[in-house]
XYZ file of C-alpha atoms in Angstrom:
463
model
C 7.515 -10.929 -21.792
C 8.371 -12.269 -18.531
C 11.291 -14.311 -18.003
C 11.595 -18.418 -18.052
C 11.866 -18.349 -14.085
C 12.472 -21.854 -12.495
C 9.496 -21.179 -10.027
C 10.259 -24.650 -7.957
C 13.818 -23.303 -7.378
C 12.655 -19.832 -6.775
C 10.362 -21.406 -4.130
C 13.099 -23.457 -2.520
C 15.241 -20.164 -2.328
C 12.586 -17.899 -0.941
C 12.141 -20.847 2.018
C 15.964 -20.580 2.594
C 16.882 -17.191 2.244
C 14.246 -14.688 2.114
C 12.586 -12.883 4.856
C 8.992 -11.534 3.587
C 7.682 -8.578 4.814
C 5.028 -8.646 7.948
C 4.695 -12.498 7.243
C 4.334 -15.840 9.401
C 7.998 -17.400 8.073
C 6.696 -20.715 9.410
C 3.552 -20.531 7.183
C 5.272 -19.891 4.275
C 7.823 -23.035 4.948
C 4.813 -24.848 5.765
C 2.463 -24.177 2.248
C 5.998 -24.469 0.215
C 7.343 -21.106 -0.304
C 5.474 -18.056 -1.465
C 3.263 -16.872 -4.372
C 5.532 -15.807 -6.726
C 4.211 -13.043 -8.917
C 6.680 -12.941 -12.429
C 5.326 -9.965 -14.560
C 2.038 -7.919 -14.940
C 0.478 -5.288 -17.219
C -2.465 -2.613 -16.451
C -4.355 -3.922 -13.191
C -3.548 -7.491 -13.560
C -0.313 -9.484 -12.020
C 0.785 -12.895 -12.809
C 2.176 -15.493 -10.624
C 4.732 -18.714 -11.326
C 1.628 -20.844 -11.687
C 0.235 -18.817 -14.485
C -2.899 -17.198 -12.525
C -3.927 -13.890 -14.205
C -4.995 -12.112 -10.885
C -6.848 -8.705 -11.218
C -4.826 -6.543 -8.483
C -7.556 -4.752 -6.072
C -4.719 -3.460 -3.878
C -2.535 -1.542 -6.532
C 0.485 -3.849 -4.788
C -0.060 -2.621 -1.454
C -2.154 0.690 -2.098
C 0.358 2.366 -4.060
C 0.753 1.226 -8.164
C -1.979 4.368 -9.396
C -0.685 4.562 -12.943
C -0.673 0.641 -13.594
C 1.899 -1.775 -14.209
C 4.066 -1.885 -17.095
C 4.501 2.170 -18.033
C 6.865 2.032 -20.577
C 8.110 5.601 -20.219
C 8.376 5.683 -16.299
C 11.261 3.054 -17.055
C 12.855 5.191 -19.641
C 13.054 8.199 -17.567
C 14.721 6.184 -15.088
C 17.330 5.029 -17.551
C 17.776 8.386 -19.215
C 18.634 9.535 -15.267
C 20.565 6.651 -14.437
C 22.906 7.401 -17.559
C 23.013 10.893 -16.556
C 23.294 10.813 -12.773
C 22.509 7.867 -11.252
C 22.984 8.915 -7.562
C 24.280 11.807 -5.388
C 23.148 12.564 -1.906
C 21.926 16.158 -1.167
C 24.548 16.436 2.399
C 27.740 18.936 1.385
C 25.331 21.661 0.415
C 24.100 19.815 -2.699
C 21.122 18.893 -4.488
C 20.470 17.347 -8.089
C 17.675 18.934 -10.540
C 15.393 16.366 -10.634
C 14.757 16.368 -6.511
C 14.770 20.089 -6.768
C 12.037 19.681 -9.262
C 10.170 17.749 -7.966
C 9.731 19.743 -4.774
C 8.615 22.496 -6.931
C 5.627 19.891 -8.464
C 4.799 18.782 -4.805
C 4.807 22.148 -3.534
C 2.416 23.241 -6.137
C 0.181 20.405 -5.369
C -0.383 21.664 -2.208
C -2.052 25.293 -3.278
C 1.318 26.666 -2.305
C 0.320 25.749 1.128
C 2.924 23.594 2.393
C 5.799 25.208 -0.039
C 9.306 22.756 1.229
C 9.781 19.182 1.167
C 11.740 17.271 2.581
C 12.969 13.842 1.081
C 13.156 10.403 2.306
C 12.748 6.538 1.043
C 9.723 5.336 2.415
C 6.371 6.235 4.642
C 8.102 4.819 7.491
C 11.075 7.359 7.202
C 8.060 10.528 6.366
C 6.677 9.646 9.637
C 10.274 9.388 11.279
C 11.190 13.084 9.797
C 7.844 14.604 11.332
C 8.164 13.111 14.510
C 12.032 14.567 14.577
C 10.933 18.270 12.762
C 7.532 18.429 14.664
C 9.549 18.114 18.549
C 12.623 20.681 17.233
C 9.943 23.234 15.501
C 9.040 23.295 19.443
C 12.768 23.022 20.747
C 13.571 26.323 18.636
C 9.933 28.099 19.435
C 11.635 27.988 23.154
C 8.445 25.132 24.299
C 10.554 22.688 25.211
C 7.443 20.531 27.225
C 5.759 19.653 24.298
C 7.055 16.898 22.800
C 3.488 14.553 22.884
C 2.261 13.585 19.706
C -1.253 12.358 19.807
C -2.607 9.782 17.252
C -5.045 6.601 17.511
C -5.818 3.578 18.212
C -5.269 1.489 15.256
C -3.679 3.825 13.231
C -1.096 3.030 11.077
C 2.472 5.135 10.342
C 5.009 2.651 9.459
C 6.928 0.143 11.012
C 10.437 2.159 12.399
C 10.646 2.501 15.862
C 9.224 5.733 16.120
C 6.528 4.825 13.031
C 4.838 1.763 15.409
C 5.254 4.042 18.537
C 2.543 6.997 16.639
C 0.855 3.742 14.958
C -1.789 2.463 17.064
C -1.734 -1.142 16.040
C -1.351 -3.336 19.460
C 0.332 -5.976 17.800
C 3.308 -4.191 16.391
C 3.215 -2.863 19.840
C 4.166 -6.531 21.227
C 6.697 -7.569 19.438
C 10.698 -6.639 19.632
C 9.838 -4.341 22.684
C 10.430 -3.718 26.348
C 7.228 -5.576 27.241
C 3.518 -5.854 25.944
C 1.360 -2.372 26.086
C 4.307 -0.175 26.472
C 5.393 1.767 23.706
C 8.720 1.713 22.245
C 9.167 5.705 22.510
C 7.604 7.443 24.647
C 5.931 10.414 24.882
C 3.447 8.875 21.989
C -1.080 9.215 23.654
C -3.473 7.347 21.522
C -6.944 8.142 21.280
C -10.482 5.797 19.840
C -10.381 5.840 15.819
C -13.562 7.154 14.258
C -14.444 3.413 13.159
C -18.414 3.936 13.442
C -19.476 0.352 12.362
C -17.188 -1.281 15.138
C -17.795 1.302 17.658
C -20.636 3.789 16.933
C -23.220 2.232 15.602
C -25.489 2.509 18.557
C -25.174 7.042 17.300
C -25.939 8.729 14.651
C -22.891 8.769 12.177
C -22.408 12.891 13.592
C -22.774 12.371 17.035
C -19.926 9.966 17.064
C -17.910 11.695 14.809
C -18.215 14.407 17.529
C -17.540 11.865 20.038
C -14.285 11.012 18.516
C -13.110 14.189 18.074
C -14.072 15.134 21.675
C -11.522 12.428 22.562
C -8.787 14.154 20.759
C -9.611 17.309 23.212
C -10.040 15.264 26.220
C -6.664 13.592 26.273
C -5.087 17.288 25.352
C -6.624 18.895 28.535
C -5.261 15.318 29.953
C -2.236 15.557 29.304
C -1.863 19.645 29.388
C -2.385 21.715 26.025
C 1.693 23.037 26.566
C 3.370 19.654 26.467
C 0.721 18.868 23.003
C 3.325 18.986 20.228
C 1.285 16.821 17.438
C -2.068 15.346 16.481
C -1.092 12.482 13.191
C -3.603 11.199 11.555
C -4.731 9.445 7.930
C -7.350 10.970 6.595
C -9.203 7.676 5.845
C -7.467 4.749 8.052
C -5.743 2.224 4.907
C -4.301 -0.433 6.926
C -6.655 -0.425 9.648
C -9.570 -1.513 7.561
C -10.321 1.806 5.628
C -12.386 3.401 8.071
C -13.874 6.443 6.447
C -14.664 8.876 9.459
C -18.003 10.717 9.785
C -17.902 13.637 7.905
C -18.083 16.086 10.540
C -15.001 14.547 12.285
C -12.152 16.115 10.723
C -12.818 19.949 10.329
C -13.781 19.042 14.419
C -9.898 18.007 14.844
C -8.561 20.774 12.826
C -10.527 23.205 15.009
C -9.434 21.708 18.687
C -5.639 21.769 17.265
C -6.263 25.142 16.119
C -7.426 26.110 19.800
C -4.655 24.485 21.506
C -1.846 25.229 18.879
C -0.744 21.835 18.087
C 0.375 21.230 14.809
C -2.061 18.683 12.486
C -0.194 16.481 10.651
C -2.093 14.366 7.839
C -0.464 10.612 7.066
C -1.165 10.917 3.177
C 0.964 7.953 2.688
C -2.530 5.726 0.968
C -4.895 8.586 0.597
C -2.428 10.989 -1.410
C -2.251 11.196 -5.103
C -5.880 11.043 -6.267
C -6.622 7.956 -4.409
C -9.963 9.680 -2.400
C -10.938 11.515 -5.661
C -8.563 14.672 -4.867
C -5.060 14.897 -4.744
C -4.802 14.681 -1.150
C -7.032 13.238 1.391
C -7.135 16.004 3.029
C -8.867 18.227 0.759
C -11.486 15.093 0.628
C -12.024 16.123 4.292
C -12.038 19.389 4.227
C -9.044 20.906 6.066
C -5.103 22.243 5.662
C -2.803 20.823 7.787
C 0.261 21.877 8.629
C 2.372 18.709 7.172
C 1.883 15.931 5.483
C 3.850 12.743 4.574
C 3.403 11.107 1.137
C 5.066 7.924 -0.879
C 3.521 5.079 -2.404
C 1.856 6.833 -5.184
C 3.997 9.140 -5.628
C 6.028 6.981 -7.609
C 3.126 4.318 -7.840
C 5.479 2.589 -6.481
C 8.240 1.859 -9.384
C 11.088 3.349 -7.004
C 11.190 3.817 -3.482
C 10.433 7.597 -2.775
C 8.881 9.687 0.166
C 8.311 13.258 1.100
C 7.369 15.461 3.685
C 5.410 18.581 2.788
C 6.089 21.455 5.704
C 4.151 24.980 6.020
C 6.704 27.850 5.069
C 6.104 28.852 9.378
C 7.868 25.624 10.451
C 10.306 25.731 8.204
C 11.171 29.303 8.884
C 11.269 28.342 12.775
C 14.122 25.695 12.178
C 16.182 27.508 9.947
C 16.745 29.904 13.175
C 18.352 26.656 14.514
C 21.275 25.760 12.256
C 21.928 22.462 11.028
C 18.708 20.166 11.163
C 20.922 16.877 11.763
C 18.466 14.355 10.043
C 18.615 12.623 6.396
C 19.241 9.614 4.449
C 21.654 7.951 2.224
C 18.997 8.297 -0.427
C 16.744 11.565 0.544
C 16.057 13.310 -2.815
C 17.616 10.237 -5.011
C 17.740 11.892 -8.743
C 16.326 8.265 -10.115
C 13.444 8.127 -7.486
C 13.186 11.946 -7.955
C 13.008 11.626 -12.039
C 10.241 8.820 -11.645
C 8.079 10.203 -9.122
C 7.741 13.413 -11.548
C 7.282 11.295 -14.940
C 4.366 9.472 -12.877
C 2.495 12.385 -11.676
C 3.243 13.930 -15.328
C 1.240 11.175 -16.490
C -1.523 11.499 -13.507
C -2.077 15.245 -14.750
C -1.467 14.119 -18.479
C -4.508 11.178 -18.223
C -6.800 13.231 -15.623
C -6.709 10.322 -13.352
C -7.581 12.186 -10.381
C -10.889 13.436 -12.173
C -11.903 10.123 -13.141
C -11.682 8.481 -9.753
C -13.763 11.726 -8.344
C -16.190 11.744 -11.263
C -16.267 8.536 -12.555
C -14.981 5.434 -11.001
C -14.965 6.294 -7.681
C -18.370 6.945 -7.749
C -19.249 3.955 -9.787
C -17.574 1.934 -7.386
C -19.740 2.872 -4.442
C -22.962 2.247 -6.773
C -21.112 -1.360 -7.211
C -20.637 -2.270 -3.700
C -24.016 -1.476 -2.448
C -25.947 -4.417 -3.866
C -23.164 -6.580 -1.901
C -25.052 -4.646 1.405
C -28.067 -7.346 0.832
C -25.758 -10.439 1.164
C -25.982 -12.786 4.846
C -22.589 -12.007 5.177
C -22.227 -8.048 4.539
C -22.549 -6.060 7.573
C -21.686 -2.756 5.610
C -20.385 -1.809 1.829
C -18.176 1.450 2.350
C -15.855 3.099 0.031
C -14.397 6.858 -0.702
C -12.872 7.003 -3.825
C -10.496 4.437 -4.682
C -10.712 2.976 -1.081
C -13.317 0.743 -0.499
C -13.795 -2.087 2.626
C -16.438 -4.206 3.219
C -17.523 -5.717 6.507
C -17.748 -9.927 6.956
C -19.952 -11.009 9.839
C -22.335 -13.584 11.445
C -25.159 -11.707 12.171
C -26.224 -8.431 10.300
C -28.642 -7.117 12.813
C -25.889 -7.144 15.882
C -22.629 -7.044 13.762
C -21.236 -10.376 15.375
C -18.251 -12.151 14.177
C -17.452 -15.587 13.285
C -16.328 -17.715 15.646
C -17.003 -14.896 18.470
C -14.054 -12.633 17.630
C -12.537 -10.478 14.624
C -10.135 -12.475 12.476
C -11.217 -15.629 11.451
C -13.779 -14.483 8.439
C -11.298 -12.063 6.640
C -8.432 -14.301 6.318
C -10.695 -16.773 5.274
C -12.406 -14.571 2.516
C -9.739 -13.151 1.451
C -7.747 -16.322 0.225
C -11.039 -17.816 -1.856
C -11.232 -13.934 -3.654
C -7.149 -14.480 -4.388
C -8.034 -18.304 -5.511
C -10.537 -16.440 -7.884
C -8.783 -14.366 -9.813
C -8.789 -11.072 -7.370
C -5.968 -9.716 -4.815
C -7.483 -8.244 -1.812
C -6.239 -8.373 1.562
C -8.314 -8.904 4.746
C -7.965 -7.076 7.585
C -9.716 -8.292 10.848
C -13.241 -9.098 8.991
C -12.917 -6.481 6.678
C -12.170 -7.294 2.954
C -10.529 -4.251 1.751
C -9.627 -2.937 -2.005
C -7.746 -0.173 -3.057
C -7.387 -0.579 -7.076
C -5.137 1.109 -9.606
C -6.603 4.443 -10.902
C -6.669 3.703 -14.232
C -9.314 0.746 -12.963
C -12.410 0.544 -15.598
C -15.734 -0.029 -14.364
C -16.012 -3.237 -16.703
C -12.468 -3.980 -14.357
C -14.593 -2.727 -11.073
C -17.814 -5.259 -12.179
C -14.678 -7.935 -12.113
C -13.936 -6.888 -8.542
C -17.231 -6.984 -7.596
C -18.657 -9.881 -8.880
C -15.343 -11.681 -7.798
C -16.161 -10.509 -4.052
C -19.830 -11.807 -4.443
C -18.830 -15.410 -5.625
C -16.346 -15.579 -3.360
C -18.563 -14.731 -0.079
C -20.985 -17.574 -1.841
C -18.276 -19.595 -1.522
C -17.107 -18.812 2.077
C -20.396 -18.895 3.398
C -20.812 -22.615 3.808
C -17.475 -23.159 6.102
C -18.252 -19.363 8.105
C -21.554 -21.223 9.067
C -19.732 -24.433 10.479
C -17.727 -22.285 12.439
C -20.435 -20.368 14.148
């Protein structure tokens, strides 16, 4: 049972003293502190005020297993008794990291057999920006050093995660100036976002389109200075844009003819949430790394890896020290967790059930929403689902002339209803716990429909 929290003190503290995450502080001050959520079981949180809210964003695309798994906090007792921290610097290493490398190794098909060990997605993408330029350093290639990604894209918020993100306002704050990257050496490319951008071409040809882009800024910028091409397999925080099908085994082939190393940003799609394990075997193609977290642990500790092909690795050990960690890479708590939760992932089948039965039985639920004024397009893979707000259906305009004012505004009536999504531009986007029912998804859905009922009336005022 949760505790007897004072929530108007816990309110007047949070104003004070504590600094959310990607937040307007002054907001917050101004609406009189923040929601504060105080327990929650399954797929449902609770806040101070006693709202029972079903959670359509598993926290923030991570919580697969559900809240309130008894025996993912005993295993992190039973380690914290046992070993509650050592660092793996000094030539050491604790069983349960070394363990789980073994699990996530085998995960990959024995593909991508080391890991590597960090905190967070941010610090996965800071690792493969570091071990992608010095794989190059020791093949003798010094010039390539370019990592490639897109427009929108999304690896974290470090320094070198914004730079390889391709979101324009991360971009513009706490840097040298507006439009210039914080690191350089970083191209971006268009996103495969086909009902933004394509939908004057058939779903393939622009698929095609965007991969051509990929090639065209390599011969730009010369295929031997190309060290990288990131990319998440579906885009999470840029509005779940699931690419054409054709588009990734397109990229895979153009780094293939060039020799740049693909690297997939599993950090959302990993862990069952497209219906495999990994997004990328959703799409159809082996890259050479990959960078996981948030469901690895779903989320009870802070944990990330890096997955690297054996021909990488092998490359930097001819190097000597690779002078890059953190305080907490491989933590044996972390380490213990993440293994207990994908124990239970195998143990339940949950990455059967969202490919065989509630993925699909989520797409069959957000079609109907397709016929409503406000629906421009229903679109989901998986666990990952988005739909579109706008004005007008047959030209895709947006409220009040630009993106941004409908999703916000859609977004807060859903969380007044009983349903956490967040909104991103105009898109309303979901990404549920895996162990989601479809009586839970006909919760989500319904709670989406009444809630663009209710929205529609002020959208229209606006214009």
């Amino acid at each position: 049972m949760p505790r007897n929290y004072d929530i108007a003190e816990l309110r007047r503290l949070d104003i004070a003293h504590h600094l959310p995450a990607q937040a307007d502080w002054q907001e917050i001050e101004d609406l009189g502190g923040s929601r504060i959520i105080t327990h929650a079981e399954g797929c449902y949180i609770h806040d101070g005020d006693g709202n029972r809210i079903l959670d359509g964003m598993a926290g923030l695309w991570c919580v697969n297993v559900g809240y309130g798994r008894d025996e993912l906090a005993e295993v992190a007792r039973e380690q914290m008794l046992e070993l509650p921290y050592y660092n793996s610097f000094f030539k050491t290493a604790n069983a349960p990291a070394i363990m789980l490398a073994d699990k996530i190794a085998s995960l990959t098909g024995g593909r991508l057999p080391h890991v590597f060990f960090n905190s967070s997605g941010s610090e996965a993408n800071d690792t493969i920006l570091r071990m992608v330029r010095h794989y190059w350093q020791m093949k003798g290639e010094h010039s390539r050093t370019v990592i490639i990604s897109r427009h929108n894209a999304y690896h974290g918020s470090t320094v070198a995660g914004v730079s390889m993100g391709g979101m324009k306002v991360m971009h513009g704050q706490g840097f040298p100036a507006p439009g210039i990257l914080p690191m350089a050496g970083i191209e971006h490319v268009r996103q495969p976002y086909w009902y933004n951008e394509g939908r004057d071409m058939m779903p393939e040809d622009f698929g095609t389109a965007c991969a051509q882009a990929i090639e065209d800024k390599i011969l730009e910028v010369g295929p031997e200075n190309v060290a990288a091409f990131i990319g998440e397999p579906v885009q999470g925080a840029g509005g779940v844009i699931i690419p054409p099908a054709n588009y990734w085994p397109q990229v895979e082939a153009i780094c293939r003819k060039y020799g740049i190393l693909l690297v997939c940003d599993e950090v959302i799609c990993g862990f069952g949430r497209t219906g495999n394990m990994w997004g990328h075997e959703t799409m159809g193609i082996q890259p050479d790394m990959i960078a996981m977290a948030k469901g690895l642990s779903s989320g009870y500790l802070p944990i990330s890896a890096v997955a690297v092909s054996a021909e990488i690795v092998k490359v930097i050990k001819t190097g000597g020290d690779f002078v890059h960690g953190y305080t907490y890479s491989g933590h044996p708590v972390a380490s213990a967790v993440a293994l207990r939760n994908i124990e239970i992932m195998e143990r339940e089948g949950l990455v059967e059930k969202v490919r065989n039965e509630t993925g699909p039985y989520l797409a069959k639920a957000l079609a109907p929403l397709r016929d409503h004024p406000l629906v421009g397009e229903a679109r989901s893979v998986g666990l990952l689902g988005a739909i579109e707000v706008v004005a007008d259906k047959a030209t895709g305009a947006r409220f009040g002339g630009a993106e941004g004012t409908a999703g916000p505004l859609v977004r807060d009536i859903c969380i007044r209803n009983g349903l956490m999504v967040r909104g991103i531009r105009d898109s309303i986007v979901m990404c549920p716990p895996l162990i989601i029912t479809p009586a839970q998804i006909d919760e989500l859905v319904g709670i989406i429909r009444k809630s663009l009922d209710e929205a529609e009336p002020k959208l229209r005022a606006i214009g």
